[in-house]
Amino acid sequence: MRVDNHSARQFYEAEAAQANWSRRELERQINSLFYERLLASSDKGAMLEGARKVTTPLTPLDMLKDPYVLEFLDLPQVPQLHELQLEQAIIDKLQHFLLELGRGFSFVARQKRMRFDDKDFYVDLVFYNYLLKCFVLIDLKIGELTHQDIGQMDGYVRMFEAHSKVEGDNPTIGLILCSEKNAAIARYSVLSDSQQLFAAKYQFTLPSEETLQREILRERALIENQLES
């Protein structure tokens, strides 16, 4: 975190955890100098209560990651690895996988069957996120992301919306977890502007310190661009 003041940094960490601030909300509070304004306020209790109640709505981008680190599965990253092996390993260590997914996720189904025109289709994993108030469909892909994978997930989301979505929930999200993410395909497909379809890379080893530094700088630039727009 770029907050230099140690006391302010501890305050933002504690409030973000207690109030369930999204990344965007945390950035907004930091940029508005909320900690400094709180110190100068004559009614700190009311100011804190207001900040904890008024939060910006969460979006899928606030909850989804890229990449996902699945080192806890203890799987080799080799060509002969099959998607069913990956799926079984996730089920075997579901608690770890839920922690890696992040806040608000609960497991719903494995190999969820959907029937359309006398044909059966199966979604690898289905979760529900109670913070986003929507279902999240996950398709596991060994190898590089393709247009066919995106089209297949688009179909899954549309079928789930039509036959399985619960009334009152937000639109269903489709997430393709792939071992290789082709940037050009992601850019020149419905992924580039879709609010429901996403692709993310998974890896079986923890990133190096240099990789983490690059990722932090990339995330910071994305946040600053969002704040400016």
Backbone as JSON, one array per atom type, in Angstrom:
{
  "sequence": "MRVDNHSARQFYEAEAAQANWSRRELERQINSLFYERLLASSDKGAMLEGARKVTTPLTPLDMLKDPYVLEFLDLPQVPQLHELQLEQAIIDKLQHFLLELGRGFSFVARQKRMRFDDKDFYVDLVFYNYLLKCFVLIDLKIGELTHQDIGQMDGYVRMFEAHSKVEGDNPTIGLILCSEKNAAIARYSVLSDSQQLFAAKYQFTLPSEETLQREILRERALIENQLES",
  "N": [[0.84, -1.19, 0.0], [0.47, 2.24, -0.73], [0.37, 4.12, 1.3], [2.16, 6.06, 3.41], [2.18, 6.84, 6.1], [2.27, 5.11, 9.05], [0.31, 4.72, 11.05], [-2.0, 5.57, 9.7], [-2.06, 3.66, 7.66], [-2.52, 1.29, 9.13], [-5.05, 1.94, 10.1], [-6.61, 2.07, 7.7], [-6.37, -0.58, 6.86], [-7.69, -1.97, 8.94], [-10.28, -0.84, 8.83], [-11.06, -1.48, 6.23], [-11.29, -4.24, 6.43], [-13.28, -4.5, 8.41], [-15.5, -3.07, 7.4], [-15.89, -4.28, 5.0], [-14.85, -3.11, 2.64], [-14.52, -2.63, -0.85], [-11.86, -2.87, -3.28], [-11.95, -0.59, -4.85], [-13.46, 1.13, -3.21], [-11.75, 1.36, -1.01], [-9.6, 2.68, -2.23], [-10.89, 5.09, -2.84], [-11.4, 6.15, -0.3], [-8.79, 6.51, 0.66], [-7.76, 8.37, -1.21], [-9.39, 10.51, -0.67], [-8.39, 11.39, 1.67], [-9.38, 10.37, 4.08], [-8.59, 9.43, 6.65], [-7.03, 11.55, 7.69], [-8.96, 13.56, 7.7], [-10.7, 12.46, 9.52], [-9.25, 12.56, 11.92], [-9.29, 15.3, 12.32], [-11.94, 15.75, 12.76], [-14.75, 16.69, 14.8], [-16.68, 14.95, 15.53], [-16.05, 12.01, 15.53], [-17.17, 9.45, 15.74], [-19.65, 9.53, 14.34], [-18.73, 10.09, 11.8], [-17.22, 7.83, 11.18], [-19.22, 5.88, 11.25], [-20.82, 6.68, 9.12], [-19.05, 6.26, 6.97], [-18.82, 3.52, 7.03], [-21.28, 2.65, 6.3], [-21.91, 3.74, 3.78], [-21.0, 2.58, 0.86], [-19.46, 1.88, -2.29], [-21.09, 0.03, -4.92], [-20.22, -3.41, -5.38], [-18.41, -4.85, -8.09], [-17.94, -7.44, -10.61], [-15.21, -7.28, -11.32], [-14.07, -6.37, -8.99], [-13.97, -8.63, -7.46], [-12.92, -10.83, -8.84], [-9.85, -12.48, -9.73], [-6.61, -12.39, -11.36], [-3.56, -13.62, -11.94], [-4.82, -16.85, -10.67], [-3.49, -18.58, -7.96], [-2.63, -21.82, -7.56], [-1.03, -23.49, -5.99], [-1.38, -25.11, -3.8], [-2.64, -27.37, -4.66], [-0.79, -29.22, -5.42], [-0.13, -30.24, -7.94], [1.49, -31.39, -10.89], [2.77, -29.28, -13.47], [2.37, -30.3, -16.31], [2.29, -31.61, -19.71], [0.6, -33.88, -19.89], [-1.37, -33.6, -18.01], [-4.78, -33.73, -17.13], [-8.02, -32.16, -17.54], [-10.03, -33.2, -15.89], [-8.52, -34.25, -13.81], [-7.53, -31.91, -12.69], [-9.93, -30.72, -11.89], [-10.82, -32.63, -9.99], [-8.79, -32.42, -8.09], [-9.24, -29.82, -7.18], [-11.77, -30.13, -5.98], [-11.05, -31.93, -3.96], [-9.52, -30.3, -2.35], [-11.2, -28.2, -1.56], [-11.72, -26.21, 0.37], [-9.3, -24.75, 0.45], [-9.33, -23.81, -2.16], [-11.59, -22.15, -2.16], [-10.68, -20.15, -0.46], [-8.7, -19.1, -2.07], [-10.24, -18.12, -4.18], [-11.52, -15.95, -2.96], [-13.41, -13.38, -1.19], [-16.72, -14.12, -0.08], [-17.53, -16.38, -1.58], [-19.28, -19.42, -2.16], [-19.6, -22.96, -2.46], [-21.5, -24.61, -4.97], [-22.11, -26.59, -7.03], [-20.78, -29.41, -8.85], [-19.89, -30.34, -12.12], [-22.35, -29.42, -13.24], [-25.4, -30.12, -14.67], [-27.0, -29.1, -17.64], [-29.76, -28.98, -19.75], [-30.55, -28.78, -23.18], [-32.43, -28.65, -26.06], [-32.58, -31.5, -26.23], [-29.97, -32.17, -25.65], [-27.22, -32.6, -23.45], [-25.36, -30.47, -21.38], [-22.47, -29.64, -19.48], [-21.31, -27.84, -16.76], [-18.2, -27.22, -15.33], [-17.64, -26.3, -12.59], [-19.7, -24.72, -10.17], [-20.33, -21.81, -8.37], [-21.55, -19.61, -5.77], [-21.67, -16.17, -5.13], [-22.17, -14.28, -2.39], [-21.77, -11.62, -1.92], [-21.66, -10.33, -4.38], [-24.05, -11.25, -5.14], [-24.76, -13.26, -7.05], [-24.55, -16.13, -9.29], [-21.56, -17.94, -10.1], [-20.04, -19.34, -12.75], [-17.57, -21.72, -13.47], [-15.22, -22.76, -15.79], [-12.82, -25.14, -16.5], [-9.69, -25.14, -18.08], [-7.17, -26.78, -19.72], [-4.31, -25.65, -21.12], [-4.07, -23.25, -23.86], [-6.19, -20.38, -24.01], [-9.04, -20.23, -26.12], [-11.13, -19.07, -28.88], [-13.25, -20.8, -29.08], [-13.54, -21.75, -26.47], [-14.42, -19.44, -25.2], [-16.84, -18.96, -26.54], [-18.21, -21.27, -25.78], [-18.46, -20.91, -22.97], [-20.0, -18.59, -22.99], [-22.37, -19.64, -23.98], [-23.01, -21.41, -21.87], [-23.49, -19.58, -19.78], [-25.73, -18.21, -20.78], [-27.63, -20.31, -20.93], [-27.74, -21.05, -18.23], [-28.74, -18.71, -17.12], [-31.27, -18.73, -18.24], [-32.47, -21.06, -17.25], [-31.67, -21.77, -14.64], [-31.03, -19.65, -12.97], [-31.74, -17.76, -10.04], [-34.59, -15.87, -9.15], [-34.25, -12.4, -8.69], [-31.53, -12.38, -8.32], [-28.32, -11.09, -9.36], [-26.88, -10.73, -12.72], [-25.54, -13.76, -14.05], [-22.14, -14.88, -13.8], [-19.5, -15.88, -15.9], [-16.5, -17.64, -15.71], [-13.5, -18.45, -17.14], [-10.96, -20.57, -16.38], [-7.73, -20.86, -17.26], [-4.62, -22.39, -18.3], [-2.97, -21.04, -19.99], [-3.19, -17.82, -21.17], [-4.26, -16.14, -23.9], [-3.5, -13.03, -24.92], [-4.29, -11.56, -27.19], [-6.57, -12.91, -28.11], [-8.22, -12.55, -25.91], [-8.5, -9.79, -26.01], [-9.66, -9.25, -28.51], [-12.34, -10.25, -28.52], [-15.54, -11.16, -27.1], [-14.87, -10.95, -24.48], [-13.57, -8.57, -24.01], [-15.33, -6.44, -23.54], [-17.38, -7.45, -22.05], [-19.6, -7.78, -19.28], [-20.08, -10.07, -17.99], [-18.58, -12.27, -18.79], [-15.42, -13.7, -18.24], [-11.87, -14.29, -18.24], [-9.16, -15.97, -16.72], [-5.84, -16.65, -15.72], [-4.37, -19.61, -14.34], [-1.9, -20.81, -12.04], [0.59, -23.1, -10.81], [2.58, -22.54, -9.06], [3.96, -20.3, -6.63], [4.25, -16.8, -7.33], [7.3, -15.03, -8.14], [9.24, -12.58, -6.26], [9.84, -10.43, -7.93], [7.91, -10.71, -9.9], [5.6, -10.28, -8.39], [5.99, -7.59, -7.69], [5.8, -6.36, -10.22], [3.14, -6.98, -10.77], [1.79, -5.6, -8.76], [2.39, -2.94, -9.49], [1.1, -2.92, -11.96], [-1.59, -3.32, -11.21], [-1.96, -1.02, -9.68], [-1.71, 0.98, -11.63], [-3.98, 0.38, -13.17], [-6.02, 0.93, -11.32], [-5.64, 3.69, -10.88], [-6.16, 4.65, -13.43], [-8.88, 4.02, -13.61], [-9.91, 5.68, -11.64], [-9.4, 8.15, -12.74], [-11.02, 8.15, -14.97]],
  "CA": [[0.0, 0.0, 0.0], [1.31, 3.42, -0.87], [0.19, 5.03, 2.43], [3.42, 6.07, 4.15], [1.9, 6.98, 7.53], [2.01, 3.77, 9.59], [-0.98, 4.72, 11.76], [-3.04, 5.65, 8.68], [-2.11, 2.38, 6.97], [-3.2, 0.35, 10.02], [-6.45, 2.33, 10.14], [-7.27, 1.66, 6.46], [-6.43, -2.04, 6.85], [-8.72, -2.4, 9.88], [-11.6, -0.42, 8.35], [-11.38, -2.24, 5.02], [-11.73, -5.57, 6.86], [-14.53, -4.41, 9.17], [-16.6, -2.55, 6.59], [-15.94, -5.0, 3.72], [-14.6, -2.19, 1.52], [-13.92, -3.15, -2.07], [-10.61, -2.19, -3.62], [-12.29, 0.75, -5.33], [-13.88, 1.93, -2.07], [-10.54, 1.66, -0.24], [-8.88, 3.73, -2.96], [-11.63, 6.34, -2.71], [-11.19, 6.68, 1.05], [-7.4, 6.99, 0.75], [-7.59, 9.57, -2.03], [-10.14, 11.61, -0.06], [-7.72, 11.69, 2.94], [-10.37, 10.11, 5.12], [-7.93, 9.32, 7.96], [-6.67, 12.9, 8.15], [-10.21, 14.29, 8.0], [-11.26, 11.87, 10.74], [-8.51, 13.11, 13.05], [-9.68, 16.69, 12.52], [-13.37, 15.85, 12.99], [-15.21, 16.8, 16.18], [-17.6, 13.84, 15.78], [-15.41, 10.89, 14.84], [-18.07, 8.31, 15.71], [-20.62, 9.7, 13.26], [-18.0, 10.04, 10.53], [-16.89, 6.43, 10.95], [-20.46, 5.16, 10.97], [-21.23, 7.02, 7.76], [-18.14, 5.63, 6.01], [-19.06, 2.08, 7.03], [-22.58, 2.39, 5.68], [-21.95, 4.18, 2.38], [-19.96, 1.96, 0.06], [-19.79, 1.74, -3.71], [-21.48, -1.35, -5.23], [-19.17, -4.28, -5.89], [-18.52, -5.34, -9.46], [-17.15, -8.67, -10.76], [-13.77, -6.98, -11.35], [-13.61, -6.21, -7.62], [-13.92, -9.92, -6.8], [-12.17, -11.82, -9.6], [-8.4, -12.29, -9.78], [-5.86, -12.89, -12.5], [-3.87, -15.06, -11.98], [-5.12, -17.61, -9.46], [-2.33, -19.41, -7.6], [-3.16, -23.09, -7.07], [0.1, -24.32, -5.58], [-1.84, -26.03, -2.77], [-3.15, -28.6, -5.28], [0.35, -30.14, -5.57], [-0.23, -30.88, -9.25], [2.58, -31.03, -11.81], [2.36, -28.54, -14.68], [2.92, -31.12, -17.39], [1.34, -31.72, -20.82], [-0.37, -34.97, -19.76], [-2.38, -33.29, -17.01], [-6.11, -33.65, -17.71], [-8.92, -31.24, -16.85], [-10.73, -33.92, -14.83], [-7.59, -34.32, -12.68], [-7.52, -30.59, -12.08], [-11.22, -30.55, -11.22], [-10.85, -33.49, -8.8], [-7.87, -31.85, -7.1], [-9.92, -28.66, -6.59], [-12.8, -30.64, -5.08], [-10.38, -32.52, -2.81], [-9.03, -29.22, -1.49], [-12.18, -27.14, -1.83], [-11.56, -25.11, 1.31], [-8.18, -23.94, -0.02], [-9.74, -23.14, -3.4], [-12.49, -21.06, -1.78], [-9.84, -19.07, 0.07], [-8.02, -18.46, -3.21], [-11.24, -17.36, -4.93], [-11.69, -14.66, -2.29], [-14.53, -13.16, -0.29], [-18.12, -14.28, -0.46], [-17.83, -17.52, -2.45], [-19.72, -20.7, -1.6], [-19.68, -24.0, -3.49], [-22.86, -25.01, -5.31], [-22.22, -27.84, -7.77], [-19.72, -29.89, -9.74], [-20.47, -30.92, -13.33], [-23.75, -29.0, -13.27], [-26.0, -30.51, -15.95], [-28.03, -28.24, -18.24], [-30.29, -29.66, -20.93], [-31.08, -27.88, -24.2], [-32.7, -29.35, -27.34], [-32.24, -32.92, -26.07], [-28.54, -32.34, -25.45], [-26.77, -32.28, -22.11], [-24.14, -29.68, -21.25], [-22.0, -29.71, -18.11], [-20.39, -26.8, -16.28], [-17.26, -27.87, -14.42], [-17.86, -25.89, -11.2], [-20.63, -23.61, -9.96], [-20.25, -21.18, -7.06], [-22.41, -18.44, -5.57], [-21.02, -15.12, -4.36], [-23.25, -13.56, -1.71], [-21.49, -10.18, -1.97], [-22.11, -9.91, -5.71], [-25.42, -11.76, -5.28], [-24.91, -13.92, -8.34], [-23.84, -17.38, -9.5], [-20.31, -17.85, -10.86], [-19.73, -20.6, -13.43], [-16.14, -21.84, -13.76], [-14.83, -23.79, -16.73], [-11.38, -25.38, -16.38], [-9.1, -25.35, -19.4], [-5.74, -27.08, -19.79], [-3.78, -25.11, -22.36], [-4.31, -21.85, -24.21], [-7.55, -19.91, -24.21], [-9.44, -20.15, -27.53], [-12.45, -18.49, -29.13], [-14.25, -21.83, -28.8], [-13.75, -21.75, -25.02], [-15.23, -18.26, -24.86], [-18.18, -19.2, -27.04], [-18.83, -22.3, -24.94], [-18.85, -20.29, -21.71], [-21.11, -17.68, -23.28], [-23.56, -20.48, -24.06], [-23.31, -21.88, -20.52], [-24.08, -18.48, -19.01], [-27.07, -17.95, -21.31], [-28.5, -21.4, -20.51], [-27.94, -20.97, -16.78], [-29.63, -17.57, -16.89], [-32.62, -19.06, -18.67], [-33.08, -22.21, -16.6], [-31.22, -22.05, -13.27], [-30.83, -18.44, -12.18], [-32.79, -17.49, -9.05], [-35.18, -14.55, -9.31], [-33.7, -11.4, -7.79], [-30.07, -12.39, -8.36], [-27.65, -10.33, -10.41], [-26.51, -11.58, -13.85], [-24.57, -14.84, -13.84], [-20.79, -14.63, -14.28], [-18.76, -17.03, -16.41], [-15.06, -17.47, -15.57], [-12.69, -19.51, -17.73], [-9.63, -20.69, -15.78], [-6.88, -21.52, -18.25], [-3.2, -22.39, -17.97], [-2.34, -20.06, -20.86], [-4.17, -16.82, -21.57], [-3.84, -15.43, -25.1], [-3.92, -11.63, -24.77], [-4.97, -11.1, -28.4], [-7.92, -13.48, -28.13], [-8.99, -11.88, -24.86], [-8.77, -8.4, -26.41], [-10.53, -9.2, -29.68], [-13.47, -11.16, -28.33], [-16.56, -10.57, -26.22], [-14.28, -10.73, -23.15], [-13.04, -7.21, -23.86], [-16.32, -5.49, -23.03], [-18.47, -8.16, -21.38], [-19.71, -7.65, -17.83], [-20.43, -11.38, -17.45], [-17.61, -13.29, -19.19], [-14.05, -13.35, -17.86], [-10.87, -15.36, -18.32], [-8.03, -15.74, -15.84], [-4.81, -17.69, -15.75], [-4.0, -20.24, -13.07], [-0.53, -21.32, -12.0], [0.78, -24.04, -9.71], [3.69, -22.1, -8.21], [3.85, -18.92, -6.16], [5.04, -15.88, -8.14], [8.52, -14.5, -7.53], [9.13, -11.22, -5.73], [9.83, -9.5, -9.06], [6.59, -10.83, -10.53], [4.65, -9.6, -7.51], [6.2, -6.14, -7.82], [5.22, -5.95, -11.5], [1.69, -7.09, -10.67], [1.32, -4.49, -7.93], [2.45, -1.73, -10.31], [0.05, -3.02, -12.99], [-2.87, -3.09, -10.54], [-2.02, 0.39, -9.28], [-1.99, 1.77, -12.82], [-5.38, 0.16, -13.53], [-6.86, 1.66, -10.36], [-5.51, 5.12, -11.13], [-6.88, 4.94, -14.67], [-10.31, 3.97, -13.31], [-10.25, 6.87, -10.86], [-9.34, 9.32, -13.62], [-12.08, 8.09, -15.99]],
  "C": [[0.88, 1.24, 0.0], [1.15, 4.43, 0.26], [1.44, 4.96, 3.3], [3.21, 6.12, 5.66], [1.48, 5.63, 8.1], [0.65, 3.7, 10.27], [-2.14, 4.76, 10.77], [-3.19, 4.31, 7.96], [-2.83, 1.33, 7.82], [-4.7, 0.65, 10.09], [-7.19, 1.84, 8.9], [-7.39, 0.14, 6.38], [-7.59, -2.54, 7.73], [-10.12, -2.05, 9.37], [-12.02, -1.19, 7.1], [-11.89, -3.63, 5.39], [-13.09, -5.5, 7.55], [-15.72, -4.01, 8.31], [-16.75, -3.26, 5.25], [-15.78, -4.06, 2.53], [-14.06, -2.97, 0.33], [-12.61, -2.4, -2.31], [-10.88, -0.76, -4.06], [-12.69, 1.67, -4.18], [-12.67, 2.31, -1.2], [-9.74, 2.77, -0.91], [-9.57, 5.09, -2.81], [-11.4, 6.97, -1.34], [-9.77, 7.22, 1.22], [-7.23, 8.3, 0.0], [-8.35, 10.77, -1.46], [-9.55, 12.02, 1.29], [-8.66, 11.49, 4.13], [-9.74, 10.06, 6.51], [-7.6, 10.7, 8.52], [-7.91, 13.72, 8.5], [-10.86, 13.77, 9.27], [-10.57, 12.43, 11.98], [-8.95, 14.54, 13.37], [-11.16, 16.85, 12.86], [-13.7, 15.94, 14.47], [-16.18, 15.68, 16.55], [-17.1, 12.62, 15.01], [-16.33, 9.68, 14.71], [-19.04, 8.36, 14.55], [-19.94, 9.58, 11.9], [-17.64, 8.6, 10.18], [-18.13, 5.63, 10.57], [-20.94, 5.43, 9.55], [-20.37, 6.34, 6.72], [-18.4, 4.14, 5.92], [-20.37, 1.71, 6.35], [-22.58, 2.68, 4.2], [-20.76, 3.59, 1.65], [-20.42, 1.86, -1.38], [-20.13, 0.28, -4.01], [-20.3, -2.15, -5.78], [-19.46, -4.68, -7.33], [-17.72, -6.64, -9.57], [-15.64, -8.41, -10.75], [-13.21, -6.76, -9.96], [-13.35, -7.56, -6.97], [-13.05, -10.95, -7.52], [-10.69, -11.46, -9.68], [-7.85, -12.71, -11.14], [-4.38, -12.6, -12.23], [-4.38, -15.59, -10.64], [-3.94, -18.54, -9.2], [-2.83, -20.68, -6.92], [-2.05, -24.03, -6.63], [-0.3, -25.35, -4.54], [-2.39, -27.34, -3.35], [-2.05, -29.65, -5.45], [0.28, -30.92, -6.88], [0.95, -30.48, -10.12], [2.04, -30.28, -13.02], [2.99, -29.21, -15.88], [1.87, -31.3, -18.48], [0.28, -32.79, -20.62], [-1.41, -34.74, -18.68], [-3.74, -33.1, -17.68], [-7.0, -32.73, -16.88], [-9.68, -31.92, -15.72], [-9.84, -34.08, -13.6], [-7.55, -33.0, -11.93], [-8.81, -30.36, -11.29], [-11.28, -31.37, -9.93], [-9.95, -32.94, -7.7], [-8.5, -30.63, -6.41], [-10.99, -29.12, -5.6], [-12.17, -31.22, -3.81], [-9.87, -31.46, -1.82], [-9.89, -27.98, -1.68], [-12.01, -25.96, -0.89], [-10.43, -24.18, 0.88], [-8.58, -23.15, -1.27], [-10.68, -21.97, -3.11], [-11.71, -19.87, -1.23], [-9.12, -18.34, -1.06], [-9.0, -17.65, -4.05], [-11.48, -16.0, -4.29], [-12.99, -14.59, -1.49], [-15.88, -13.55, -0.92], [-18.49, -15.49, -1.28], [-18.28, -18.74, -1.65], [-19.91, -21.69, -2.74], [-21.12, -24.44, -3.7], [-22.9, -26.38, -5.98], [-20.96, -28.13, -8.57], [-20.39, -30.6, -10.91], [-21.98, -30.69, -13.38], [-24.35, -29.29, -14.64], [-27.07, -29.5, -16.37], [-28.46, -28.89, -19.55], [-30.91, -28.65, -21.89], [-31.21, -28.64, -25.51], [-32.22, -30.81, -27.29], [-30.74, -33.18, -25.98], [-28.17, -31.88, -24.04], [-25.45, -31.52, -22.17], [-23.76, -29.64, -19.77], [-21.01, -28.58, -17.8], [-19.51, -27.42, -15.21], [-17.58, -27.57, -12.95], [-18.82, -24.71, -11.15], [-20.49, -23.12, -8.52], [-21.3, -20.07, -6.98], [-21.64, -17.45, -4.73], [-22.09, -14.24, -3.72], [-23.0, -12.06, -1.65], [-21.94, -9.6, -3.31], [-23.56, -10.3, -5.95], [-25.66, -12.36, -6.67], [-24.18, -15.26, -8.34], [-22.58, -17.12, -10.34], [-20.02, -19.24, -11.43], [-18.25, -20.62, -13.78], [-15.91, -23.02, -14.69], [-13.32, -23.92, -16.68], [-10.81, -25.75, -17.74], [-7.6, -25.62, -19.25], [-5.23, -26.58, -21.14], [-4.23, -23.69, -22.61], [-5.79, -21.56, -24.42], [-7.85, -19.77, -25.7], [-10.8, -19.47, -27.65], [-13.55, -19.51, -28.84], [-14.56, -21.91, -27.31], [-14.66, -20.6, -24.6], [-16.67, -18.45, -25.31], [-18.92, -20.23, -26.21], [-19.3, -21.71, -23.62], [-20.0, -19.32, -21.89], [-22.42, -18.47, -23.34], [-23.98, -21.0, -22.69], [-24.02, -20.8, -19.71], [-25.51, -18.21, -19.46], [-28.06, -19.05, -20.88], [-28.78, -21.34, -19.02], [-28.89, -19.84, -16.43], [-31.09, -17.95, -17.19], [-33.28, -20.13, -17.8], [-32.73, -22.39, -15.12], [-31.08, -20.83, -12.39], [-32.03, -18.21, -11.26], [-33.28, -16.06, -9.23], [-34.62, -13.59, -8.26], [-32.19, -11.35, -7.75], [-29.56, -11.51, -9.49], [-27.24, -11.29, -11.54], [-25.4, -12.58, -13.52], [-23.23, -14.48, -14.47], [-20.18, -15.93, -14.77], [-17.26, -16.75, -16.36], [-14.35, -18.68, -16.15], [-11.32, -19.48, -17.07], [-8.76, -21.5, -16.71], [-5.42, -21.44, -17.83], [-2.41, -21.41, -18.83], [-3.41, -19.1, -21.37], [-3.62, -16.01, -22.74], [-4.4, -14.01, -25.06], [-4.7, -11.14, -25.98], [-6.39, -11.64, -28.46], [-8.79, -12.81, -27.09], [-9.39, -10.48, -25.28], [-9.78, -8.34, -27.55], [-11.62, -10.27, -29.61], [-14.45, -10.47, -27.4], [-16.02, -10.34, -24.81], [-13.9, -9.27, -22.92], [-14.04, -6.24, -23.28], [-17.48, -6.16, -22.31], [-18.42, -7.91, -19.87], [-20.01, -9.0, -17.17], [-19.42, -12.47, -17.77], [-16.2, -12.82, -18.89], [-13.15, -14.57, -18.05], [-9.72, -14.98, -17.41], [-7.08, -16.92, -15.94], [-4.67, -18.31, -14.37], [-2.57, -20.74, -13.18], [-0.35, -22.15, -10.74], [1.95, -23.68, -8.81], [3.46, -20.65, -7.8], [4.71, -18.02, -7.03], [6.27, -15.41, -7.39], [8.28, -13.09, -7.02], [9.05, -10.21, -6.87], [8.47, -9.52, -9.76], [5.53, -10.11, -9.7], [4.77, -8.09, -7.62], [5.59, -5.63, -9.12], [3.7, -5.97, -11.44], [1.11, -5.95, -9.84], [1.32, -3.18, -8.72], [1.36, -1.74, -11.38], [-1.32, -2.72, -12.38], [-3.03, -1.62, -10.15], [-2.35, 1.27, -10.47], [-3.44, 1.62, -13.26], [-6.32, 0.94, -12.63], [-6.82, 3.15, -10.64], [-6.22, 5.53, -12.42], [-8.39, 4.94, -14.45], [-10.75, 5.21, -12.56], [-10.27, 8.13, -11.73], [-10.5, 9.36, -14.61], [-13.45, 8.41, -15.4]]
}
